[in-house]
Short mmCIF file of C-alpha atoms in Angstrom, two decimals:
data_model
loop_
_atom_site.label_atom_id
_atom_site.label_comp_id
_atom_site.label_asym_id
_atom_site.label_seq_id
_atom_site.Cartn_x
_atom_site.Cartn_y
_atom_site.Cartn_z
CA UNK A 22 -48.67 -5.39 -71.05
CA UNK A 23 -45.61 -2.62 -71.14
CA UNK A 24 -43.75 -2.65 -74.28
CA UNK A 25 -40.32 -4.15 -74.03
CA UNK A 26 -37.73 -1.79 -74.36
CA UNK A 27 -35.30 -3.80 -76.74
CA UNK A 28 -32.59 -1.30 -76.81
CA UNK A 29 -32.28 -1.00 -73.05
CA UNK A 30 -32.45 -4.58 -72.45
CA UNK A 31 -29.57 -5.22 -75.06
CA UNK A 32 -27.49 -2.64 -73.62
CA UNK A 33 -27.72 -4.10 -70.41
CA UNK A 34 -26.92 -7.66 -71.38
CA UNK A 35 -23.77 -6.17 -73.23
CA UNK A 36 -22.55 -4.23 -70.23
CA UNK A 37 -22.91 -7.12 -67.71
CA UNK A 38 -21.34 -9.44 -70.31
CA UNK A 39 -18.13 -7.43 -70.57
CA UNK A 40 -17.80 -6.75 -66.89
CA UNK A 41 -18.19 -10.25 -66.20
CA UNK A 42 -15.76 -11.49 -68.72
CA UNK A 43 -13.17 -8.79 -67.68
CA UNK A 44 -13.37 -9.78 -64.16
CA UNK A 45 -12.74 -13.67 -64.97
CA UNK A 46 -10.05 -12.64 -67.40
CA UNK A 47 -8.07 -10.48 -64.69
CA UNK A 48 -8.91 -13.05 -61.97
CA UNK A 49 -7.20 -15.72 -64.40
CA UNK A 50 -4.21 -13.66 -65.04
CA UNK A 51 -3.56 -12.91 -61.30
CA UNK A 52 -3.97 -16.84 -60.48
CA UNK A 53 -1.63 -17.84 -63.40
CA UNK A 54 0.99 -15.52 -61.89
CA UNK A 55 0.51 -16.57 -58.36
CA UNK A 56 0.52 -20.17 -59.09
CA UNK A 57 3.13 -20.10 -61.77
CA UNK A 58 1.38 -21.35 -64.70
CA UNK A 59 -1.94 -23.51 -65.38
CA UNK A 60 -3.21 -26.70 -66.86
CA UNK A 61 0.06 -28.52 -65.98
CA UNK A 62 2.09 -26.01 -67.92
CA UNK A 63 4.61 -23.75 -66.08
CA UNK A 64 4.45 -19.81 -66.34
CA UNK A 65 7.06 -19.69 -69.06
CA UNK A 66 5.12 -22.18 -71.33
CA UNK A 67 1.96 -20.40 -70.74
CA UNK A 68 3.45 -16.87 -71.46
CA UNK A 69 5.55 -18.55 -74.50
CA UNK A 70 3.20 -16.90 -77.13
CA UNK A 71 6.12 -16.22 -79.69
CA UNK A 72 6.26 -19.94 -80.37
CA UNK A 73 3.22 -21.67 -81.38
CA UNK A 74 4.64 -25.15 -80.93
CA UNK A 75 5.81 -24.58 -77.45
CA UNK A 76 2.93 -22.95 -75.71
CA UNK A 77 -0.73 -23.53 -74.62
CA UNK A 78 -3.47 -22.82 -77.48
CA UNK A 79 -7.23 -22.79 -77.20
CA UNK A 80 -7.30 -26.26 -79.09
CA UNK A 81 -6.49 -27.82 -75.71
CA UNK A 82 -8.76 -25.89 -73.52
CA UNK A 83 -12.01 -27.90 -74.11
CA UNK A 84 -15.15 -26.32 -72.85
CA UNK A 85 -15.82 -29.96 -71.17
CA UNK A 86 -13.11 -29.19 -68.76
CA UNK A 87 -13.94 -25.61 -67.74
CA UNK A 88 -15.93 -26.43 -64.61
CA UNK A 89 -13.36 -28.69 -63.38
CA UNK A 90 -10.74 -26.33 -64.28
CA UNK A 91 -12.61 -23.30 -62.27
CA UNK A 92 -12.94 -25.74 -59.28
CA UNK A 93 -9.39 -26.14 -59.37
CA UNK A 94 -8.48 -22.61 -59.39
CA UNK A 95 -6.57 -23.01 -62.51
CA UNK A 96 -6.11 -19.46 -63.98
CA UNK A 97 -6.07 -20.58 -67.63
CA UNK A 98 -9.62 -21.68 -67.27
CA UNK A 99 -10.66 -18.61 -65.73
CA UNK A 100 -9.45 -16.83 -68.50
CA UNK A 101 -11.00 -19.16 -71.07
CA UNK A 102 -14.46 -19.00 -69.28
CA UNK A 103 -13.91 -15.10 -69.38
CA UNK A 104 -13.25 -15.34 -73.14
CA UNK A 105 -16.15 -17.61 -73.74
CA UNK A 106 -18.49 -15.34 -71.72
CA UNK A 107 -17.40 -12.55 -74.57
CA UNK A 108 -18.29 -15.18 -77.27
CA UNK A 109 -21.67 -15.86 -75.64
CA UNK A 110 -22.68 -12.28 -75.00
CA UNK A 111 -23.75 -11.66 -78.55
CA UNK A 112 -25.57 -14.90 -78.44
CA UNK A 113 -27.70 -13.71 -75.62
CA UNK A 114 -28.53 -10.75 -77.30
CA UNK A 115 -29.84 -12.40 -80.24
CA UNK A 116 -31.91 -14.52 -78.17
CA UNK A 117 -33.23 -11.57 -76.37
CA UNK A 118 -34.29 -10.04 -79.67
CA UNK A 119 -35.76 -13.24 -80.76
CA UNK A 120 -38.32 -13.30 -77.89
CA UNK A 121 -38.85 -9.44 -78.66
CA UNK A 122 -39.46 -10.02 -82.26
CA UNK A 123 -41.62 -13.01 -81.38
CA UNK A 124 -43.80 -10.70 -78.81
CA UNK A 125 -44.31 -8.23 -81.43
CA UNK A 126 -45.58 -10.85 -83.85
CA UNK A 127 -42.90 -9.78 -86.38
CA UNK A 128 -42.79 -13.11 -88.36
CA UNK A 129 -40.08 -11.74 -90.87
CA UNK A 130 -37.37 -10.65 -88.10
CA UNK A 131 -38.12 -13.62 -85.92
CA UNK A 132 -37.01 -15.97 -88.88
CA UNK A 133 -34.01 -13.56 -89.84
CA UNK A 134 -32.86 -13.51 -86.03
CA UNK A 135 -33.29 -17.29 -86.05
CA UNK A 136 -31.06 -17.60 -89.11
CA UNK A 137 -28.29 -15.51 -87.67
CA UNK A 138 -28.70 -17.70 -84.32
CA UNK A 139 -28.49 -20.86 -86.30
CA UNK A 140 -25.19 -19.73 -87.99
CA UNK A 141 -23.55 -18.65 -84.79
CA UNK A 142 -24.63 -22.20 -83.20
CA UNK A 143 -23.16 -23.98 -86.34
CA UNK A 144 -19.98 -21.98 -85.61
CA UNK A 145 -19.92 -22.88 -82.05
CA UNK A 146 -21.19 -26.68 -81.96
CA UNK A 147 -20.89 -27.99 -85.50
CA UNK A 148 -18.00 -26.59 -87.47
CA UNK A 149 -15.38 -27.51 -84.73
CA UNK A 150 -16.17 -31.32 -85.19
CA UNK A 151 -14.88 -30.93 -88.85
CA UNK A 152 -11.64 -28.82 -88.14
CA UNK A 153 -8.86 -29.71 -85.65
CA UNK B 25 12.18 -16.78 -68.47
CA UNK B 26 11.81 -15.35 -64.96
CA UNK B 27 8.28 -13.96 -63.61
CA UNK B 28 9.30 -10.48 -63.91
CA UNK B 29 10.14 -10.42 -67.64
CA UNK B 30 7.03 -12.44 -68.12
CA UNK B 31 5.00 -9.80 -66.26
CA UNK B 32 6.84 -6.95 -68.30
CA UNK B 33 6.22 -8.73 -71.68
CA UNK B 34 2.40 -9.09 -70.44
CA UNK B 35 2.34 -5.59 -69.76
CA UNK B 36 3.61 -4.47 -72.98
CA UNK B 37 0.94 -6.45 -74.93
CA UNK B 38 -1.59 -4.73 -72.74
CA UNK B 39 -0.21 -1.39 -73.82
CA UNK B 40 0.16 -2.50 -77.40
CA UNK B 41 -3.65 -3.33 -77.07
CA UNK B 42 -4.57 -0.15 -75.31
CA UNK B 43 -2.90 2.09 -77.95
CA UNK B 44 -4.54 -0.21 -80.73
CA UNK B 45 -8.00 0.54 -79.00
CA UNK B 46 -7.48 4.30 -78.71
CA UNK B 47 -6.19 4.61 -82.20
CA UNK B 48 -8.91 2.31 -83.54
CA UNK B 49 -11.57 4.14 -81.71
CA UNK B 50 -10.55 7.58 -82.50
CA UNK B 51 -10.21 6.68 -86.37
CA UNK B 52 -13.31 4.71 -86.23
CA UNK B 53 -11.64 1.58 -87.82
CA UNK B 54 -11.77 -0.34 -84.81
CA UNK B 55 -9.11 -2.17 -82.31
CA UNK B 56 -8.28 -5.11 -84.32
CA UNK B 57 -7.21 -3.42 -87.58
CA UNK B 58 -4.47 -1.58 -85.55
CA UNK B 59 -3.92 -4.71 -82.94
CA UNK B 60 -2.86 -7.31 -85.52
CA UNK B 61 -0.02 -5.15 -87.19
CA UNK B 62 1.24 -3.93 -83.90
CA UNK B 63 1.51 -7.36 -82.47
CA UNK B 64 3.19 -8.92 -85.44
CA UNK B 65 5.36 -5.99 -86.63
CA UNK B 66 6.39 -4.57 -83.22
CA UNK B 67 6.20 -7.46 -80.79
CA UNK B 68 6.90 -10.20 -83.20
CA UNK B 69 3.95 -12.31 -82.37
CA UNK B 70 3.04 -14.94 -84.86
CA UNK B 71 0.08 -13.65 -86.76
CA UNK B 72 -1.92 -16.91 -86.30
CA UNK B 73 -2.18 -15.73 -82.63
CA UNK B 74 -2.36 -12.20 -83.30
CA UNK B 75 -5.56 -12.62 -85.59
CA UNK B 76 -7.09 -15.01 -82.64
CA UNK B 77 -6.43 -12.44 -79.89
CA UNK B 78 -7.51 -9.57 -82.11
CA UNK B 79 -11.01 -11.14 -83.02
CA UNK B 80 -11.95 -12.01 -79.38
CA UNK B 81 -10.87 -8.74 -78.20
CA UNK B 82 -13.05 -7.06 -80.83
CA UNK B 83 -16.29 -8.49 -79.30
CA UNK B 84 -15.38 -6.93 -76.09
CA UNK B 85 -14.77 -3.59 -77.44
CA UNK B 86 -17.93 -3.68 -79.63
CA UNK B 87 -19.97 -4.69 -76.65
CA UNK B 88 -18.51 -2.02 -74.49
CA UNK B 89 -19.16 0.71 -76.75
CA UNK B 90 -22.42 -0.61 -78.18
CA UNK B 91 -23.94 -0.86 -74.80
CA UNK B 92 -24.18 2.97 -74.83
CA UNK B 93 -25.12 3.44 -78.33
CA UNK B 94 -27.96 1.12 -78.07
CA UNK B 95 -29.28 2.60 -74.75
CA UNK B 96 -29.62 6.02 -76.82
CA UNK B 97 -31.38 4.13 -79.31
CA UNK B 98 -29.25 5.62 -82.41
CA UNK B 99 -28.30 1.87 -83.13
CA UNK B 100 -31.04 0.21 -85.36
CA UNK B 101 -30.95 -3.23 -83.86
CA UNK B 102 -33.55 -4.47 -86.14
CA UNK B 103 -31.92 -3.53 -89.35
CA UNK B 104 -28.55 -4.66 -87.69
CA UNK B 105 -29.76 -8.25 -86.92
CA UNK B 106 -31.36 -8.58 -90.58
CA UNK B 107 -28.02 -7.81 -91.84
CA UNK B 108 -26.08 -10.12 -89.60
CA UNK B 109 -27.60 -13.04 -91.67
CA UNK B 110 -24.94 -12.03 -94.26
CA UNK B 111 -22.05 -11.04 -91.88
CA UNK B 112 -22.32 -14.34 -89.92
CA UNK B 113 -22.29 -16.56 -93.05
CA UNK B 114 -19.42 -14.57 -94.38
CA UNK B 115 -17.57 -14.79 -91.10
CA UNK B 116 -17.82 -18.60 -91.26
CA UNK B 117 -16.52 -18.84 -94.65
CA UNK B 118 -13.79 -16.52 -93.88
CA UNK B 119 -12.50 -18.35 -90.78
CA UNK B 120 -12.54 -21.63 -92.85
CA UNK B 121 -10.74 -20.04 -95.56
CA UNK B 122 -7.98 -19.00 -93.14
CA UNK B 123 -7.72 -22.64 -91.61
CA UNK B 124 -7.20 -23.65 -95.34
CA UNK B 125 -4.47 -20.98 -95.95
CA UNK B 126 -2.53 -21.71 -92.78
CA UNK B 127 -2.71 -25.50 -93.71
CA UNK B 128 -1.26 -24.90 -97.10
CA UNK B 129 1.49 -22.53 -95.77
CA UNK B 130 0.58 -19.43 -97.73
CA UNK B 131 0.76 -17.30 -94.63
CA UNK B 132 2.28 -14.34 -96.40
CA UNK B 133 -1.09 -13.99 -98.35
CA UNK B 134 -2.68 -13.03 -95.03
CA UNK B 135 -0.19 -10.34 -94.38
CA UNK B 136 -0.74 -8.84 -98.11
CA UNK B 137 -4.65 -8.94 -97.79
CA UNK B 138 -4.27 -7.42 -94.18
CA UNK B 139 -2.30 -4.47 -95.55
CA UNK B 140 -4.33 -4.03 -98.67
CA UNK B 141 -7.67 -4.01 -96.55
CA UNK B 142 -6.12 -1.43 -94.06
CA UNK B 143 -5.22 0.87 -97.05
CA UNK B 144 -8.48 0.57 -98.71
CA UNK B 145 -10.38 1.03 -95.65
CA UNK B 146 -8.60 4.41 -95.05
CA UNK B 147 -10.31 5.86 -97.83
CA UNK B 148 -13.99 5.64 -96.65
CA UNK B 149 -12.83 6.46 -93.18
CA UNK B 150 -11.20 9.52 -94.02
CA UNK B 151 -14.21 10.54 -96.31
CA UNK B 152 -16.71 9.80 -93.46
CA UNK B 153 -18.68 12.08 -91.48
CA UNK B 154 -18.67 14.72 -94.29
CA UNK B 155 -22.41 14.51 -94.35
CA UNK B 156 -24.48 13.87 -91.37
CA UNK B 157 -27.45 12.84 -93.31
CA UNK B 158 -27.78 11.23 -96.87
CA UNK B 159 -29.40 12.69 -99.65
CA UNK B 160 -33.02 11.34 -99.54
CA UNK B 161 -33.91 8.27 -101.71
CA UNK B 162 -37.17 6.88 -102.78
CA UNK B 163 -38.17 3.96 -100.59
CA UNK B 164 -38.02 0.56 -102.70
CA UNK B 165 -39.63 -2.88 -102.34
CA UNK B 166 -36.90 -3.67 -99.57
CA UNK B 167 -37.83 -0.82 -97.64
CA UNK B 168 -41.38 -2.01 -97.30
CA UNK B 169 -40.85 -5.66 -97.08
CA UNK B 170 -38.09 -5.37 -94.52
CA UNK B 171 -39.53 -2.58 -92.83
CA UNK B 172 -36.49 -0.44 -93.17
CA UNK B 173 -37.57 2.59 -91.22
CA UNK B 174 -36.42 4.14 -88.03
CA UNK B 175 -36.05 7.36 -86.05
CA UNK B 176 -33.52 8.78 -83.56
CA UNK B 177 -32.78 12.32 -81.79
CA UNK B 178 -29.60 13.79 -83.35
CA UNK B 179 -27.90 15.96 -80.59
CA UNK B 180 -25.54 17.81 -83.24
CA UNK B 181 -28.74 18.79 -85.28
CA UNK B 182 -31.00 19.24 -82.50
CA UNK B 183 -33.86 17.30 -84.25
CA UNK B 184 -35.59 14.01 -84.41
CA UNK B 185 -34.33 12.47 -87.77
CA UNK B 186 -36.85 10.13 -89.33
CA UNK B 187 -34.77 7.70 -91.84
CA UNK B 188 -35.33 4.88 -94.05
CA UNK B 189 -33.05 2.40 -95.91
CA UNK B 190 -33.07 0.99 -99.40
CA UNK B 191 -31.43 -1.73 -101.49
CA UNK B 192 -31.51 -4.44 -98.56
CA UNK B 193 -29.92 -6.86 -101.10
CA UNK B 194 -27.07 -4.86 -101.91
CA UNK B 195 -26.32 -4.17 -97.95
CA UNK B 196 -26.45 -7.97 -97.60
CA UNK B 197 -23.72 -8.60 -100.35
CA UNK B 198 -21.40 -5.93 -98.94
CA UNK B 199 -22.03 -7.65 -95.41
CA UNK B 200 -21.24 -10.85 -96.63
CA UNK B 201 -17.67 -9.69 -97.65
CA UNK B 202 -17.40 -7.67 -94.37
CA UNK B 203 -18.01 -10.94 -92.61
CA UNK B 204 -15.66 -12.67 -94.79
CA UNK B 205 -13.09 -10.27 -94.24
CA UNK B 206 -13.66 -10.33 -90.46
CA UNK B 207 -13.09 -14.27 -90.19
CA UNK B 208 -10.23 -13.89 -92.55
CA UNK B 209 -8.13 -11.34 -90.80
CA UNK B 210 -9.55 -11.38 -87.36
CA UNK B 211 -10.66 -7.76 -87.25
CA UNK B 212 -14.10 -6.27 -86.92
CA UNK B 213 -14.13 -4.88 -90.38
CA UNK B 214 -16.31 -1.99 -89.40
CA UNK B 215 -15.22 0.01 -92.40
CA UNK B 216 -16.79 -2.41 -94.61
CA UNK B 217 -19.75 -2.62 -92.74
CA UNK B 218 -20.15 1.19 -92.63
CA UNK B 219 -19.86 1.00 -96.42
CA UNK B 220 -22.74 -1.47 -96.53
CA UNK B 221 -25.14 0.62 -94.66
CA UNK B 222 -24.00 4.13 -95.61
CA UNK B 223 -23.37 3.58 -99.59
CA UNK B 224 -25.46 0.66 -100.36
CA UNK B 225 -28.57 1.22 -98.08
CA UNK B 226 -28.48 5.07 -97.77
CA UNK B 227 -28.68 5.22 -93.87
CA UNK B 228 -27.41 8.43 -92.02
CA UNK B 229 -24.20 8.09 -90.75
CA UNK B 230 -24.81 7.91 -86.94
CA UNK B 231 -27.25 5.07 -87.49
CA UNK B 232 -24.55 3.43 -89.61
CA UNK B 233 -21.71 3.61 -87.36
CA UNK B 234 -23.57 2.62 -84.07
CA UNK B 235 -25.31 -0.07 -85.70
CA UNK B 236 -21.97 -1.39 -87.30
CA UNK B 237 -20.49 -1.23 -83.85
CA UNK B 238 -23.33 -3.47 -82.37
CA UNK B 239 -22.70 -5.86 -85.36
CA UNK B 240 -19.22 -6.32 -85.05
CA UNK B 241 -19.71 -8.20 -81.73
CA UNK B 242 -21.97 -10.90 -83.28
CA UNK B 243 -19.82 -11.27 -86.43
CA UNK B 244 -16.62 -11.50 -84.54
CA UNK B 245 -18.28 -14.24 -82.08
CA UNK B 246 -19.01 -16.21 -84.75
CA UNK B 247 -15.57 -16.32 -86.09
CA UNK B 248 -13.69 -16.54 -82.60
CA UNK B 249 -15.63 -19.94 -81.89
CA UNK B 250 -13.96 -21.42 -84.78
CA UNK B 251 -10.77 -20.03 -84.27
CA UNK B 252 -10.85 -21.44 -80.53
CA UNK B 253 -10.99 -24.88 -81.85
CA UNK B 254 -8.59 -24.43 -84.50
CA UNK B 255 -6.31 -23.52 -81.72
CA UNK B 256 -5.59 -19.78 -83.13
CA UNK B 257 -6.20 -18.26 -79.62
CA UNK B 258 -3.31 -18.09 -76.93
CA UNK B 259 -5.27 -17.39 -73.78
CA UNK B 260 -2.70 -15.39 -72.21
CA UNK B 261 -1.95 -13.23 -74.91
CA UNK B 262 -5.69 -12.93 -75.68
CA UNK B 263 -6.20 -12.06 -71.92
CA UNK B 264 -3.76 -9.10 -72.28
CA UNK B 265 -5.21 -7.75 -75.57
CA UNK B 266 -8.75 -8.08 -74.29
CA UNK B 267 -7.93 -5.88 -71.24
CA UNK B 268 -5.65 -3.49 -73.15
CA UNK B 269 -7.96 -2.87 -76.26
CA UNK B 270 -11.14 -2.41 -74.05
CA UNK B 271 -9.37 0.09 -71.85
CA UNK B 272 -8.01 1.95 -75.02
CA UNK B 273 -11.38 2.02 -76.95
CA UNK B 274 -12.94 3.24 -73.76
CA UNK B 275 -10.65 6.03 -73.38
CA UNK B 276 -10.89 6.86 -77.12
CA UNK B 277 -14.63 7.27 -77.15
CA UNK B 278 -14.25 9.79 -74.25
CA UNK B 279 -11.50 11.67 -75.99
CA UNK B 280 -13.41 11.64 -79.38
CA UNK B 281 -16.19 14.09 -78.47
CA UNK B 282 -13.69 16.62 -77.27
CA UNK B 283 -11.32 16.38 -80.45
CA UNK B 284 -12.34 19.34 -82.76
CA UNK B 285 -9.29 19.63 -84.55
CA UNK B 286 -9.69 17.56 -87.79
CA UNK B 287 -6.14 17.84 -88.66
CA UNK B 288 -4.98 15.86 -85.67
CA UNK B 289 -6.63 12.85 -87.27
CA UNK B 290 -4.40 12.92 -90.28
CA UNK B 291 -1.47 11.71 -87.92
CA UNK B 292 -3.71 8.87 -86.80
CA UNK B 293 -4.42 7.96 -90.39
CA UNK B 294 -0.70 8.23 -91.37
CA UNK B 295 0.07 5.62 -88.61
CA UNK B 296 -2.63 3.40 -90.08
CA UNK B 297 -1.28 3.76 -93.66
CA UNK B 298 2.19 2.99 -92.32
CA UNK B 299 0.96 -0.17 -90.67
CA UNK B 300 -0.84 -1.13 -93.79
CA UNK B 301 2.12 -0.59 -96.02
CA UNK B 302 4.59 -2.42 -93.50
CA UNK B 303 2.46 -5.33 -93.55
CA UNK B 304 2.45 -5.87 -97.20
CA UNK B 305 6.34 -5.58 -97.10
CA UNK B 306 6.25 -8.09 -94.42
CA UNK B 307 4.20 -10.48 -96.28
CA UNK B 308 6.45 -10.22 -99.44
CA UNK B 309 9.65 -10.38 -97.38
CA UNK B 310 7.86 -13.67 -95.77
CA UNK B 311 7.18 -15.10 -99.39
CA UNK B 312 10.72 -14.92 -99.92
CA UNK B 313 11.76 -16.65 -97.00
CA UNK B 314 13.31 -13.51 -95.69
CA UNK B 315 13.67 -13.24 -91.66
CA UNK B 316 11.07 -10.69 -90.09
CA UNK B 317 13.67 -9.24 -87.91
CA UNK B 318 17.02 -7.39 -88.13
CA UNK B 319 18.07 -5.26 -91.18
CA UNK B 320 15.12 -6.72 -93.35
CA UNK B 321 12.65 -5.29 -90.85
CA UNK B 322 14.40 -1.89 -90.64
CA UNK B 323 14.36 -1.63 -94.33
CA UNK B 324 10.74 -2.46 -94.43
CA UNK B 325 9.99 0.28 -91.90
CA UNK B 326 11.89 2.96 -93.79
CA UNK B 327 10.27 2.12 -97.00
CA UNK B 328 6.77 1.96 -95.66
CA UNK B 329 7.39 5.47 -93.75
CA UNK B 330 8.19 6.99 -97.15
CA UNK B 331 5.43 5.31 -98.97
CA UNK B 332 2.68 5.92 -96.21
CA UNK B 333 3.64 9.74 -96.39
CA UNK B 334 3.19 9.85 -100.13
CA UNK B 335 0.07 7.96 -100.02
CA UNK B 336 -1.37 10.17 -97.33
CA UNK B 337 -0.10 13.38 -99.05
CA UNK B 338 -2.06 12.15 -102.36
CA UNK B 339 -5.31 11.29 -100.23
CA UNK B 340 -5.11 14.65 -98.51
CA UNK B 341 -4.69 16.39 -101.84
CA UNK B 342 -7.69 14.54 -103.14
CA UNK B 343 -9.90 15.54 -99.87
CA UNK B 344 -8.97 19.06 -100.31
CA UNK B 345 -9.68 19.28 -103.90
CA UNK B 346 -13.04 17.58 -103.56
CA UNK B 347 -14.07 20.20 -100.65
CA UNK B 348 -13.28 22.90 -102.79
CA UNK B 349 -15.37 21.62 -105.32
CA UNK B 350 -18.29 20.92 -103.11
#
């Protein structure tokens, strides 16, 4: 079996992640301007990032609503998905590296990678339940 | 606000992000370290949104530049992932600390810590790249257990360089702090990561900077997800900074190879020193309950310009003296 070239795969994942994310973000910004806002907020409210109390924050943009937001053509959800693609890009790299270490039967680094992955997953899925 | 002024405001944030990405890439400090002060000091954006936008934009620049470095096989992914155990743990603790600080209302502390970290980061950044390869050290027990060996082709030296790292445990300790600072201040904290791999683990500078760049994305992703649910990311602002910082960092990496004049970098260092001093000044003004706009901010700017020039002259004199002795 040909040896997996870890660096080339990592490079490809990182590049595709950035391109996909930026495309979603740019489409989202255009949609917010064309439709005059998003997530039932006006353009002025969406763009009011000088006043934390009077604008939209990530807290009200729940990942559970992302799909519906995309279907509705809501620009804010396109931006949100674009930003989450950024968060998930390093996760994909870690999963890919985990597979590579597993193939190489490198027990120690499979374990270390799993710990890093565990930390990232805790940050994404567990800690949010306790903050807010 | 009418759509035209909103568009102009959006473009001004993209431009700020672009300049931050450019300067961050040219100095090697990363976009976030420049972006947070620029957004808070010049565009009057609350630091909570500035840190949120900065951290998530940092992932984009790290992934964008690391895709090139990893392909050329200079970055050591194995060593980097081993150290991420500490940076991701640090990032979790750092972001949770930030949440606690905001809830207790001590926001001014974040400004002051930010300014101090920025100023302290300047020292290793200025000293960086004086030596391409570190003085060889004997492999220790961690070198063998954690298999800290590697090799890369150095284009400048025109040879294949075999290297090994030492003191894995010390690297992990420094990396925990790097992660903590990343989560606390919304920056990549590349300067601290470089310190961990260069000073603590004795890795060659090229391997250190490229691996650190790769690691920044994973650390920033950990903090960003916590920031997201805490409501620190304003999506419209983060969209503008992500676009701007990425474009700036991309251009910076293209120009960097052409900059041969080392003196020009001192102008960039001065800008960073100014931002650091002004962040500390704003923090102190904030503690006293003074407004961040108007006369106070002008006095702050003037004082920061003077102090940063003095600081830079002192650093420049030290670097000159060290070089003469070397």
